[in-house]
Amino acid sequence: MIGNPDNIFDLILRGTKAEITVGTHLEYARYVEEGFTQRAGQFVPGYWDDEKFVYVPGYSSGMVLKGKRIPGVRYMARSEAEVESIMDALVKEELDELARRLFPDG
């Protein structure tokens, strides 16, 4: 979520290079990105709503995990690849805009 205090966005300019750090301090983000293995036999409180399980801490019923591997969704990895694929066009667009502002008469 934009503006969340757990987010990390840092831009450092060093001469002709820029370093951008993007991330989060949320502890579960790593597991969403990289995936995880469920502990077999672990009880998770909650209930099923159609095909979706709703986690409810302290709920009297729930499900017992089988210990399977849950793959990560790779949001950051996919985003990085997408940004890299359009980086040259983004930089050119910004430089063109800067040139228009600096030299309005062409």
C-alpha positions as a Python dict, from the first residue, in 0.01 Angstrom:
ca = {
    (1, 'M'): (0, 0, 0),
    (2, 'I'): (142, 340, -97),
    (3, 'G'): (238, 550, 204),
    (4, 'N'): (244, 257, 447),
    (5, 'P'): (516, 318, 711),
    (6, 'D'): (635, -42, 661),
    (7, 'N'): (726, 34, 298),
    (8, 'I'): (1082, 111, 192),
    (9, 'F'): (1149, 352, -94),
    (10, 'D'): (1491, 510, -112),
    (11, 'L'): (1656, 696, -401),
    (12, 'I'): (2029, 772, -394),
    (13, 'L'): (2195, 972, -673),
    (14, 'R'): (2569, 922, -720),
    (15, 'G'): (2701, 1124, -1012),
    (16, 'T'): (2547, 977, -1326),
    (17, 'K'): (2403, 674, -1147),
    (18, 'A'): (2086, 629, -944),
    (19, 'E'): (2022, 355, -691),
    (20, 'I'): (1663, 279, -599),
    (21, 'T'): (1572, 54, -307),
    (22, 'V'): (1213, -70, -287),
    (23, 'G'): (1079, -312, -29),
    (24, 'T'): (889, -354, 295),
    (25, 'H'): (944, -426, 662),
    (26, 'L'): (633, -651, 675),
    (27, 'E'): (754, -987, 802),
    (28, 'Y'): (521, -1196, 585),
    (29, 'A'): (628, -1028, 257),
    (30, 'R'): (924, -1262, 214),
    (31, 'Y'): (696, -1566, 229),
    (32, 'V'): (456, -1416, -26),
    (33, 'E'): (748, -1339, -260),
    (34, 'E'): (955, -1657, -215),
    (35, 'G'): (698, -1912, -98),
    (36, 'F'): (706, -2140, 206),
    (37, 'T'): (639, -2494, 327),
    (38, 'Q'): (347, -2552, 558),
    (39, 'R'): (413, -2746, 878),
    (40, 'A'): (232, -3079, 855),
    (41, 'G'): (-24, -3118, 1133),
    (42, 'Q'): (-42, -2747, 1219),
    (43, 'F'): (-395, -2634, 1311),
    (44, 'V'): (-515, -2308, 1156),
    (45, 'P'): (-832, -2158, 1310),
    (46, 'G'): (-1102, -2027, 1077),
    (47, 'Y'): (-1370, -2139, 834),
    (48, 'W'): (-1434, -2203, 464),
    (49, 'D'): (-1637, -1949, 267),
    (50, 'D'): (-1709, -2121, -67),
    (51, 'E'): (-1359, -2211, -192),
    (52, 'K'): (-1171, -1957, 24),
    (53, 'F'): (-1045, -2020, 376),
    (54, 'V'): (-1099, -1729, 618),
    (55, 'Y'): (-838, -1719, 897),
    (56, 'V'): (-990, -1623, 1234),
    (57, 'P'): (-748, -1628, 1532),
    (58, 'G'): (-899, -1818, 1826),
    (59, 'Y'): (-1184, -1966, 1621),
    (60, 'S'): (-1298, -2306, 1751),
    (61, 'S'): (-1285, -2486, 1416),
    (62, 'G'): (-1044, -2469, 1127),
    (63, 'M'): (-815, -2690, 921),
    (64, 'V'): (-505, -2902, 972),
    (65, 'L'): (-220, -2839, 726),
    (66, 'K'): (-73, -3122, 516),
    (67, 'G'): (281, -2987, 490),
    (68, 'K'): (282, -2895, 121),
    (69, 'R'): (498, -2635, -53),
    (70, 'I'): (327, -2304, -132),
    (71, 'P'): (505, -2132, -422),
    (72, 'G'): (591, -1762, -408),
    (73, 'V'): (420, -1513, -636),
    (74, 'R'): (742, -1322, -721),
    (75, 'Y'): (586, -974, -728),
    (76, 'M'): (920, -798, -679),
    (77, 'A'): (1109, -1016, -925),
    (78, 'R'): (844, -967, -1194),
    (79, 'S'): (827, -591, -1128),
    (80, 'E'): (1204, -559, -1151),
    (81, 'A'): (1210, -739, -1486),
    (82, 'E'): (928, -518, -1618),
    (83, 'V'): (1098, -195, -1510),
    (84, 'E'): (1429, -307, -1661),
    (85, 'S'): (1255, -381, -1991),
    (86, 'I'): (1122, -23, -2018),
    (87, 'M'): (1406, 165, -1842),
    (88, 'D'): (1565, 305, -2160),
    (89, 'A'): (1231, 445, -2278),
    (90, 'L'): (1160, 597, -1934),
    (91, 'V'): (1501, 766, -1919),
    (92, 'K'): (1465, 899, -2277),
    (93, 'E'): (1119, 1038, -2195),
    (94, 'E'): (1251, 1216, -1885),
    (95, 'L'): (1553, 1356, -2073),
    (96, 'D'): (1330, 1480, -2356),
    (97, 'E'): (1105, 1655, -2104),
    (98, 'L'): (1407, 1813, -1934),
    (99, 'A'): (1538, 1935, -2270),
    (100, 'R'): (1198, 2091, -2354),
    (101, 'R'): (1201, 2280, -2023),
    (102, 'L'): (1563, 2392, -2053),
    (103, 'F'): (1544, 2486, -2421),
    (104, 'P'): (1184, 2591, -2492),
    (105, 'D'): (1277, 2749, -2828),
    (106, 'G'): (1409, 2421, -2962),
}
